[in-house]
Each structure stands twice: as C-alpha cells, then as structure tokens.
C-alpha cells in the first residue's frame, strides 16, 4: 500500500512555522516534580488552562500569569477519566472556547514520523509548541477528529 506523506513531510520541513493559537488545557494532580508545568512557556505563547482539585490550588498558584489560568475543581472524587470528562463539560458549557488541545502534565517531547515507500520510517523530535501548532492546524484543516498521543515508551 502506497502512503501519501506529502502533508506530514511538509509539516516536518516547516514545523517552526506552527504554534498553537487555541488554549492548551492541562489536567494535573499533586504538582509532581518533572512535569511540563515548570516549562509552560515551551507549550504556547497563548492561553494555558490548568485544572486542579480545589484543595491543591495553593501548590499551583505560582504558575498563574497573564496567559496561565488555574481552574479549581470542587469534588470528592479522584479520577483522571472523570477529571477529563469534567473538563470537557466545563469547556463546552461554561466557556466560549471553540477548540482546545488537552495534554498531560508529564508531556516531555514530540516527534514527527514519516513513512517511506520502502517501509522505513524517519522520525524527528521537534519542540512541543510546534507539535501542538501542527496538531491544531491539521485538525482545523483536515478533520474534526485529529489527535496525537504518546509513544509506547
């Protein structure tokens, strides 16, 4: 089966041209060490919204800035699945956001992979901000259901 990698190849060659315009949404818990929260400026120059449980807000307050908002979740449950669902409903019904990108707080790097005709692949690590910009661009241009994900490692 022949693959058309023109779009992905173009993104790989021009990744520096992309940066997310939509809000970046981050569910977080416990303000653990070695998360992206200490490097929020590497995600986006635009709006970032961190969702935390209300009783942990003090641990996150230091991240608030002109482009970083912290939303507190008042609940007794502790579940990442329920938190993601809560965030989706909150953004759908309580905010006026057309689209957003949700990332885990332990995201550490991003990679573009192109498949060649001979079955080989080429991979290239790129800055997370540019990868999120590409993801947003691809979603807006080509589909309503584009997504990205972490590798197996």
PDB file of C-alpha atoms in Angstrom:
ATOM      1  CA  UNK A   1       0.000   0.000   0.000  1.00  0.00           C
ATOM      2  CA  UNK A   2       1.444   3.336  -1.041  1.00  0.00           C
ATOM      3  CA  UNK A   3       1.248   6.123   1.516  1.00  0.00           C
ATOM      4  CA  UNK A   4       0.998   9.803   0.671  1.00  0.00           C
ATOM      5  CA  UNK A   5       3.247  11.552   3.167  1.00  0.00           C
ATOM      6  CA  UNK A   6       3.214  14.937   1.455  1.00  0.00           C
ATOM      7  CA  UNK A   7       1.327  16.647   4.278  1.00  0.00           C
ATOM      8  CA  UNK A   8       3.420  15.138   7.077  1.00  0.00           C
ATOM      9  CA  UNK A   9       6.644  15.760   5.164  1.00  0.00           C
ATOM     10  CA  UNK A  10       5.660  19.415   4.739  1.00  0.00           C
ATOM     11  CA  UNK A  11       4.920  19.709   8.462  1.00  0.00           C
ATOM     12  CA  UNK A  12       8.312  18.155   9.227  1.00  0.00           C
ATOM     13  CA  UNK A  13      10.133  20.571   6.946  1.00  0.00           C
ATOM     14  CA  UNK A  14       8.261  23.656   8.174  1.00  0.00           C
ATOM     15  CA  UNK A  15       7.449  22.828  11.811  1.00  0.00           C
ATOM     16  CA  UNK A  16       8.868  26.129  13.071  1.00  0.00           C
ATOM     17  CA  UNK A  17       6.010  27.900  11.270  1.00  0.00           C
ATOM     18  CA  UNK A  18       3.444  26.371  13.640  1.00  0.00           C
ATOM     19  CA  UNK A  19       2.423  27.373  17.132  1.00  0.00           C
ATOM     20  CA  UNK A  20      -0.935  26.752  18.821  1.00  0.00           C
ATOM     21  CA  UNK A  21      -3.460  29.578  18.758  1.00  0.00           C
ATOM     22  CA  UNK A  22      -6.116  27.722  20.746  1.00  0.00           C
ATOM     23  CA  UNK A  23      -5.921  27.226  24.518  1.00  0.00           C
ATOM     24  CA  UNK A  24      -3.774  24.421  25.896  1.00  0.00           C
ATOM     25  CA  UNK A  25      -5.628  22.548  28.637  1.00  0.00           C
ATOM     26  CA  UNK A  26      -3.755  20.559  31.287  1.00  0.00           C
ATOM     27  CA  UNK A  27      -5.337  18.325  33.935  1.00  0.00           C
ATOM     28  CA  UNK A  28      -2.926  17.992  36.851  1.00  0.00           C
ATOM     29  CA  UNK A  29      -2.823  16.434  40.293  1.00  0.00           C
ATOM     30  CA  UNK A  30      -0.368  16.731  43.153  1.00  0.00           C
ATOM     31  CA  UNK A  31       2.021  19.140  41.395  1.00  0.00           C
ATOM     32  CA  UNK A  32       4.591  16.393  40.983  1.00  0.00           C
ATOM     33  CA  UNK A  33       8.210  17.031  40.060  1.00  0.00           C
ATOM     34  CA  UNK A  34       9.451  16.805  36.480  1.00  0.00           C
ATOM     35  CA  UNK A  35       6.262  17.941  34.772  1.00  0.00           C
ATOM     36  CA  UNK A  36       5.812  20.462  31.985  1.00  0.00           C
ATOM     37  CA  UNK A  37       4.378  22.953  34.478  1.00  0.00           C
ATOM     38  CA  UNK A  38       7.832  24.341  35.224  1.00  0.00           C
ATOM     39  CA  UNK A  39       8.258  24.971  31.477  1.00  0.00           C
ATOM     40  CA  UNK A  40       4.828  26.248  30.418  1.00  0.00           C
ATOM     41  CA  UNK A  41       6.466  28.740  28.078  1.00  0.00           C
ATOM     42  CA  UNK A  42       7.566  25.769  25.919  1.00  0.00           C
ATOM     43  CA  UNK A  43       3.921  24.813  25.239  1.00  0.00           C
ATOM     44  CA  UNK A  44       2.397  28.009  23.955  1.00  0.00           C
ATOM     45  CA  UNK A  45       2.660  31.769  23.986  1.00  0.00           C
ATOM     46  CA  UNK A  46      -1.132  31.879  24.165  1.00  0.00           C
ATOM     47  CA  UNK A  47      -3.686  30.803  26.745  1.00  0.00           C
ATOM     48  CA  UNK A  48      -2.976  27.823  29.028  1.00  0.00           C
ATOM     49  CA  UNK A  49      -5.585  26.499  31.461  1.00  0.00           C
ATOM     50  CA  UNK A  50      -4.530  24.143  34.260  1.00  0.00           C
ATOM     51  CA  UNK A  51      -7.280  22.146  36.001  1.00  0.00           C
ATOM     52  CA  UNK A  52      -6.590  21.119  39.599  1.00  0.00           C
ATOM     53  CA  UNK A  53      -8.538  19.892  42.589  1.00  0.00           C
ATOM     54  CA  UNK A  54      -9.511  22.852  44.771  1.00  0.00           C
ATOM     55  CA  UNK A  55      -7.676  21.540  47.829  1.00  0.00           C
ATOM     56  CA  UNK A  56      -4.406  21.541  45.811  1.00  0.00           C
ATOM     57  CA  UNK A  57      -4.756  25.061  44.406  1.00  0.00           C
ATOM     58  CA  UNK A  58      -2.054  26.555  46.681  1.00  0.00           C
ATOM     59  CA  UNK A  59       0.501  24.164  45.155  1.00  0.00           C
ATOM     60  CA  UNK A  60      -0.275  25.546  41.687  1.00  0.00           C
ATOM     61  CA  UNK A  61      -0.857  29.245  42.358  1.00  0.00           C
ATOM     62  CA  UNK A  62       2.753  30.060  41.406  1.00  0.00           C
ATOM     63  CA  UNK A  63       2.028  29.138  37.765  1.00  0.00           C
ATOM     64  CA  UNK A  64      -0.686  31.772  37.294  1.00  0.00           C
ATOM     65  CA  UNK A  65       0.261  34.568  34.916  1.00  0.00           C
ATOM     66  CA  UNK A  66      -1.261  36.726  32.228  1.00  0.00           C
ATOM     67  CA  UNK A  67      -1.661  33.705  29.935  1.00  0.00           C
ATOM     68  CA  UNK A  68      -1.950  30.894  32.525  1.00  0.00           C
ATOM     69  CA  UNK A  69      -5.253  30.357  34.309  1.00  0.00           C
ATOM     70  CA  UNK A  70      -5.920  27.790  37.012  1.00  0.00           C
ATOM     71  CA  UNK A  71      -9.408  26.331  37.312  1.00  0.00           C
ATOM     72  CA  UNK A  72     -10.262  24.639  40.590  1.00  0.00           C
ATOM     73  CA  UNK A  73     -12.419  21.512  40.625  1.00  0.00           C
ATOM     74  CA  UNK A  74     -14.504  21.139  43.773  1.00  0.00           C
ATOM     75  CA  UNK A  75     -15.150  17.426  44.116  1.00  0.00           C
ATOM     76  CA  UNK A  76     -14.598  14.456  46.369  1.00  0.00           C
ATOM     77  CA  UNK A  77     -13.694  12.081  43.545  1.00  0.00           C
ATOM     78  CA  UNK A  78     -10.137  11.496  42.284  1.00  0.00           C
ATOM     79  CA  UNK A  79     -10.000  10.026  38.802  1.00  0.00           C
ATOM     80  CA  UNK A  80      -8.197  11.208  35.677  1.00  0.00           C
ATOM     81  CA  UNK A  81     -11.010   9.861  33.492  1.00  0.00           C
ATOM     82  CA  UNK A  82     -13.651  11.776  35.467  1.00  0.00           C
ATOM     83  CA  UNK A  83     -11.423  14.852  35.504  1.00  0.00           C
ATOM     84  CA  UNK A  84     -11.064  14.794  31.713  1.00  0.00           C
ATOM     85  CA  UNK A  85     -14.831  14.391  31.350  1.00  0.00           C
ATOM     86  CA  UNK A  86     -15.431  17.232  33.838  1.00  0.00           C
ATOM     87  CA  UNK A  87     -13.026  19.462  31.887  1.00  0.00           C
ATOM     88  CA  UNK A  88     -14.724  18.674  28.576  1.00  0.00           C
ATOM     89  CA  UNK A  89     -18.142  19.527  30.007  1.00  0.00           C
ATOM     90  CA  UNK A  90     -16.812  22.666  31.696  1.00  0.00           C
ATOM     91  CA  UNK A  91     -15.256  23.927  28.472  1.00  0.00           C
ATOM     92  CA  UNK A  92     -18.341  23.034  26.461  1.00  0.00           C
ATOM     93  CA  UNK A  93     -20.969  24.590  28.731  1.00  0.00           C
ATOM     94  CA  UNK A  94     -19.207  27.174  30.918  1.00  0.00           C
ATOM     95  CA  UNK A  95     -16.694  28.668  28.489  1.00  0.00           C
ATOM     96  CA  UNK A  96     -16.785  30.059  24.988  1.00  0.00           C
ATOM     97  CA  UNK A  97     -13.919  28.047  23.522  1.00  0.00           C
ATOM     98  CA  UNK A  98     -14.332  26.694  20.008  1.00  0.00           C
ATOM     99  CA  UNK A  99     -11.475  24.219  20.286  1.00  0.00           C
ATOM    100  CA  UNK A 100      -8.590  23.391  22.586  1.00  0.00           C
ATOM    101  CA  UNK A 101      -5.775  20.897  22.973  1.00  0.00           C
ATOM    102  CA  UNK A 102      -5.634  18.790  26.131  1.00  0.00           C
ATOM    103  CA  UNK A 103      -2.193  17.476  27.140  1.00  0.00           C
ATOM    104  CA  UNK A 104      -0.969  15.569  30.141  1.00  0.00           C
ATOM    105  CA  UNK A 105       1.234  17.449  32.581  1.00  0.00           C
ATOM    106  CA  UNK A 106       4.045  14.928  32.051  1.00  0.00           C
ATOM    107  CA  UNK A 107       4.409  15.551  28.318  1.00  0.00           C
ATOM    108  CA  UNK A 108       8.123  15.816  27.643  1.00  0.00           C
ATOM    109  CA  UNK A 109       8.737  15.797  23.899  1.00  0.00           C
ATOM    110  CA  UNK A 110       7.142  15.489  20.492  1.00  0.00           C
ATOM    111  CA  UNK A 111       8.063  13.620  17.351  1.00  0.00           C
ATOM    112  CA  UNK A 112       7.032  13.690  13.697  1.00  0.00           C
ATOM    113  CA  UNK A 113       7.257  10.345  11.913  1.00  0.00           C
ATOM    114  CA  UNK A 114       7.104   9.926   8.146  1.00  0.00           C
ATOM    115  CA  UNK A 115       6.654   6.558   6.468  1.00  0.00           C
ATOM    116  CA  UNK A 116       8.673   5.942   3.308  1.00  0.00           C
ATOM    117  CA  UNK A 117       7.702   3.743   0.385  1.00  0.00           C
ATOM    118  CA  UNK A 118      10.303   1.121   1.337  1.00  0.00           C
ATOM    119  CA  UNK A 119       8.586   0.645   4.706  1.00  0.00           C
ATOM    120  CA  UNK A 120      11.214   2.569   6.638  1.00  0.00           C
ATOM    121  CA  UNK A 121      10.336   5.499   8.829  1.00  0.00           C
ATOM    122  CA  UNK A 122      12.046   8.752   9.581  1.00  0.00           C
ATOM    123  CA  UNK A 123      11.492  10.357  12.942  1.00  0.00           C
ATOM    124  CA  UNK A 124      12.326  13.833  14.067  1.00  0.00           C
ATOM    125  CA  UNK A 125      11.915  15.325  17.537  1.00  0.00           C
ATOM    126  CA  UNK A 126      10.508  18.833  17.429  1.00  0.00           C
ATOM    127  CA  UNK A 127       9.612  21.370  20.141  1.00  0.00           C
ATOM    128  CA  UNK A 128       6.289  20.600  21.831  1.00  0.00           C
ATOM    129  CA  UNK A 129       4.928  24.053  20.979  1.00  0.00           C
ATOM    130  CA  UNK A 130       5.455  23.413  17.268  1.00  0.00           C
ATOM    131  CA  UNK A 131       3.942  19.925  17.501  1.00  0.00           C
ATOM    132  CA  UNK A 132       0.840  21.351  19.185  1.00  0.00           C
ATOM    133  CA  UNK A 133       0.647  24.002  16.469  1.00  0.00           C
ATOM    134  CA  UNK A 134       0.805  21.292  13.802  1.00  0.00           C
ATOM    135  CA  UNK A 135      -1.867  19.271  15.614  1.00  0.00           C
ATOM    136  CA  UNK A 136      -4.167  22.293  15.727  1.00  0.00           C
ATOM    137  CA  UNK A 137      -3.501  23.140  12.083  1.00  0.00           C
ATOM    138  CA  UNK A 138      -4.165  19.571  10.935  1.00  0.00           C
ATOM    139  CA  UNK A 139      -7.350  19.410  12.977  1.00  0.00           C
ATOM    140  CA  UNK A 140      -8.690  22.677  11.596  1.00  0.00           C
ATOM    141  CA  UNK A 141      -7.687  21.843   8.013  1.00  0.00           C
ATOM    142  CA  UNK A 142      -8.368  18.163   7.599  1.00  0.00           C
ATOM    143  CA  UNK A 143     -10.692  16.720  10.206  1.00  0.00           C
ATOM    144  CA  UNK A 144     -12.799  17.115  13.294  1.00  0.00           C
ATOM    145  CA  UNK A 145     -11.072  14.202  15.000  1.00  0.00           C
ATOM    146  CA  UNK A 146      -7.304  14.587  14.600  1.00  0.00           C
ATOM    147  CA  UNK A 147      -5.422  13.528  17.704  1.00  0.00           C
ATOM    148  CA  UNK A 148      -1.921  12.768  18.841  1.00  0.00           C
ATOM    149  CA  UNK A 149      -0.617  10.546  21.541  1.00  0.00           C
ATOM    150  CA  UNK A 150       2.338   9.324  23.498  1.00  0.00           C
ATOM    151  CA  UNK A 151       4.604   6.585  22.273  1.00  0.00           C
ATOM    152  CA  UNK A 152       4.787   3.186  23.886  1.00  0.00           C
ATOM    153  CA  UNK A 153       7.848   4.125  25.926  1.00  0.00           C
TER     154      UNK A 153
END
